Amino acid sequence: MKPWKKSSLAMASLILLAGGVIGCGNGSKDGTSSPAASPTGTASQTGSASPSESPPGEQVTIKFAGWGDPSEKEVFTKLIKNFEEKYPNIKVNYLHIPADYVGKMNTILAGGDAPDVFYVPDGDFGRWVSQGLLQSIDKYMESSQIDTGDMWDSALVRYRYDGSVTGKGSLYALPKDIGPTVLYYNKDIFQKMNVPFPSADTPMTFDQLLDTAQKLTVRNGDKVEQYGMGPIWWEGFVLGNGGKFLSDDRKEFLLNGKEATDALQFAVDLAHKYKVIPDSRALQAMNDGQMFETGKLAMIIQGRWMVPNYRKLKFDWDVAPLPANGNWSGWSGSVGLGISSKSKHADASFKLLEYLSGPEGQKEQSLMGFAIPSFKSMANTDVFLQPGQKPEHAQVFIKAAESEIPGPWTNLPNAKWWDMLGQNLGPMWEGKRPAADLLNELKPKIDQAIKEGNPAIFK
């Protein structure tokens, strides 16, 4: 399933990229859906089961909800069957929601009939946990066999909440997956154009990316027949240039800083000044994914979740780190597995969560090719690296998982500030407003949105 990935903010002139996402899953394009603004509530801090928790050994039935394409549904159907054989006193009803998962889950959660265990996109975690919809799993983790020390820290941290901010405090979900973002490239085009392949070890600088994209762009008069690069998932570029979205205490909007606005302006210039990536008009007839798959695009930013599809392509391809003016950087998406705060069978629910997030569940998902295991030790084995299959440099995903941080949409429980940002960047993406001017203008409005939406951090 397309994971975690969070769609990049809407580019009116480029494309609305989920940035993000994901990879893994998607309630939105990347696996991480864009969080909606929501009131701040009080999350369940105890993790205690409902008073009606069934006695040990009694037959119980729990409901599990998630999304995914047919291959993912097949894997989870198999995992649930194996789980039921291991725990014969627990029956699992699998609710598969193939489309608009977040929208439908919002309705279900509001109706008070939540599944016991369900997918939690990282972009929706803050809203759901702050509304008290998720149960802390701290008490269960104390006796769990899951080795959290072997898990990617950036995957775990995004499912913590301390009552005011995410990223700290109690654990409310375990990662089902983590989806680092990387640069995919068409090796056949590179060879045809006599352009060296990107390094699998060292990120291209922005200048190197521009030079490479220019060499790979083919024009016929004013018409571009082949683009060197796909639309930019700009959040990674901001991080790759040393920019910040928020202050360390999450109270102030910092995207108007020079490092951030320089990165944003570079992303805009790639489309409007250098014309090496398709603008919104070019994308009307064919989106960037279709362009890459049909050989009209040499490089594209995507997550691990595209590997199963790309393995069916007729041309050769590989992956490289995201471009950055410095060390490896960028964002990763994730989908977690959480337990409803209203579950009457929390003990049984945690057993399922533990099984799906544990070694067996992670192995089955990784073998599908779309996800990197949550366990670092497993990621460094053939279960994930899958020698003999594309991409040749699968280790790029491992280094990306080590280096990339959760997307900015995960930083605060109430994401009104993030929504406001996305709704106001259109003039910049259209090339009508310089990035620095627009971001300086937006700063006081977004600072106010942060304060209004997240009053607990200002107490």
mmCIF file of N, CA and C in Angstrom, residues 253 255-256 420-428 433 435-449:
data_model
loop_
_atom_site.group_PDB
_atom_site.id
_atom_site.type_symbol
_atom_site.label_atom_id
_atom_site.label_comp_id
_atom_site.label_asym_id
_atom_site.label_seq_id
_atom_site.Cartn_x
_atom_site.Cartn_y
_atom_site.Cartn_z
ATOM 1 N N PHE A 253 6.708 29.644 14.005
ATOM 2 C CA PHE A 253 6.855 29.266 12.601
ATOM 3 C C PHE A 253 8.162 29.844 12.066
ATOM 4 N N LEU A 255 9.570 28.909 8.810
ATOM 5 C CA LEU A 255 9.791 28.618 7.392
ATOM 6 C C LEU A 255 10.160 29.869 6.593
ATOM 7 N N ASN A 256 10.066 31.024 7.213
ATOM 8 C CA ASN A 256 10.478 32.256 6.522
ATOM 9 C C ASN A 256 11.978 32.528 6.664
ATOM 10 N N MET A 420 -3.133 25.952 6.798
ATOM 11 C CA MET A 420 -3.070 27.360 6.382
ATOM 12 C C MET A 420 -1.885 27.597 5.452
ATOM 13 N N LEU A 421 -0.751 27.008 5.773
ATOM 14 C CA LEU A 421 0.426 27.148 4.930
ATOM 15 C C LEU A 421 0.141 26.622 3.524
ATOM 16 N N GLY A 422 -0.391 25.403 3.451
ATOM 17 C CA GLY A 422 -0.656 24.807 2.146
ATOM 18 C C GLY A 422 -1.650 25.595 1.319
ATOM 19 N N GLN A 423 -2.618 26.214 1.993
ATOM 20 C CA GLN A 423 -3.651 26.960 1.285
ATOM 21 C C GLN A 423 -3.153 28.299 0.756
ATOM 22 N N ASN A 424 -1.981 28.735 1.187
ATOM 23 C CA ASN A 424 -1.511 30.065 0.811
ATOM 24 C C ASN A 424 -0.227 30.083 -0.012
ATOM 25 N N LEU A 425 0.273 28.921 -0.386
ATOM 26 C CA LEU A 425 1.524 28.891 -1.146
ATOM 27 C C LEU A 425 1.334 28.968 -2.654
ATOM 28 N N GLY A 426 0.088 28.960 -3.112
ATOM 29 C CA GLY A 426 -0.178 28.973 -4.550
ATOM 30 C C GLY A 426 0.551 30.046 -5.330
ATOM 31 N N PRO A 427 0.501 31.316 -4.901
ATOM 32 C CA PRO A 427 1.196 32.365 -5.660
ATOM 33 C C PRO A 427 2.691 32.109 -5.817
ATOM 34 N N MET A 428 3.298 31.482 -4.822
ATOM 35 C CA MET A 428 4.724 31.156 -4.927
ATOM 36 C C MET A 428 4.943 30.067 -5.965
ATOM 37 N N ARG A 433 4.943 35.164 -6.729
ATOM 38 C CA ARG A 433 5.446 35.804 -5.515
ATOM 39 C C ARG A 433 6.769 35.149 -5.118
ATOM 40 N N ALA A 435 9.483 33.537 -2.768
ATOM 41 C CA ALA A 435 9.271 32.724 -1.569
ATOM 42 C C ALA A 435 9.470 33.537 -0.295
ATOM 43 N N ALA A 436 10.541 34.314 -0.225
ATOM 44 C CA ALA A 436 10.838 35.058 0.998
ATOM 45 C C ALA A 436 9.733 36.061 1.324
ATOM 46 N N ASP A 437 9.247 36.772 0.306
ATOM 47 C CA ASP A 437 8.195 37.768 0.534
ATOM 48 C C ASP A 437 6.925 37.109 1.052
ATOM 49 N N LEU A 438 6.526 36.026 0.412
ATOM 50 C CA LEU A 438 5.285 35.366 0.792
ATOM 51 C C LEU A 438 5.376 34.760 2.188
ATOM 52 N N LEU A 439 6.489 34.116 2.495
ATOM 53 C CA LEU A 439 6.621 33.469 3.805
ATOM 54 C C LEU A 439 6.714 34.491 4.926
ATOM 55 N N ASN A 440 7.371 35.623 4.690
ATOM 56 C CA ASN A 440 7.409 36.684 5.699
ATOM 57 C C ASN A 440 6.003 37.237 5.954
ATOM 58 N N GLU A 441 5.217 37.320 4.911
ATOM 59 C CA GLU A 441 3.846 37.803 5.047
ATOM 60 C C GLU A 441 2.983 36.808 5.819
ATOM 61 N N LEU A 442 3.217 35.521 5.597
ATOM 62 C CA LEU A 442 2.411 34.486 6.241
ATOM 63 C C LEU A 442 2.803 34.242 7.693
ATOM 64 N N LYS A 443 4.023 34.552 8.060
ATOM 65 C CA LYS A 443 4.512 34.187 9.395
ATOM 66 C C LYS A 443 3.594 34.603 10.549
ATOM 67 N N PRO A 444 3.188 35.867 10.679
ATOM 68 C CA PRO A 444 2.351 36.217 11.838
ATOM 69 C C PRO A 444 1.016 35.486 11.851
ATOM 70 N N LYS A 445 0.450 35.208 10.680
ATOM 71 C CA LYS A 445 -0.827 34.503 10.614
ATOM 72 C C LYS A 445 -0.663 33.052 11.060
ATOM 73 N N ILE A 446 0.437 32.430 10.638
ATOM 74 C CA ILE A 446 0.646 31.031 11.004
ATOM 75 C C ILE A 446 1.057 30.908 12.460
ATOM 76 N N ASP A 447 1.842 31.862 12.954
ATOM 77 C CA ASP A 447 2.156 31.877 14.389
ATOM 78 C C ASP A 447 0.872 31.923 15.218
ATOM 79 N N GLN A 448 -0.085 32.720 14.771
ATOM 80 C CA GLN A 448 -1.353 32.831 15.482
ATOM 81 C C GLN A 448 -2.132 31.527 15.408
ATOM 82 N N ALA A 449 -2.086 30.872 14.247
ATOM 83 C CA ALA A 449 -2.786 29.594 14.093
ATOM 84 C C ALA A 449 -2.180 28.531 15.001
#
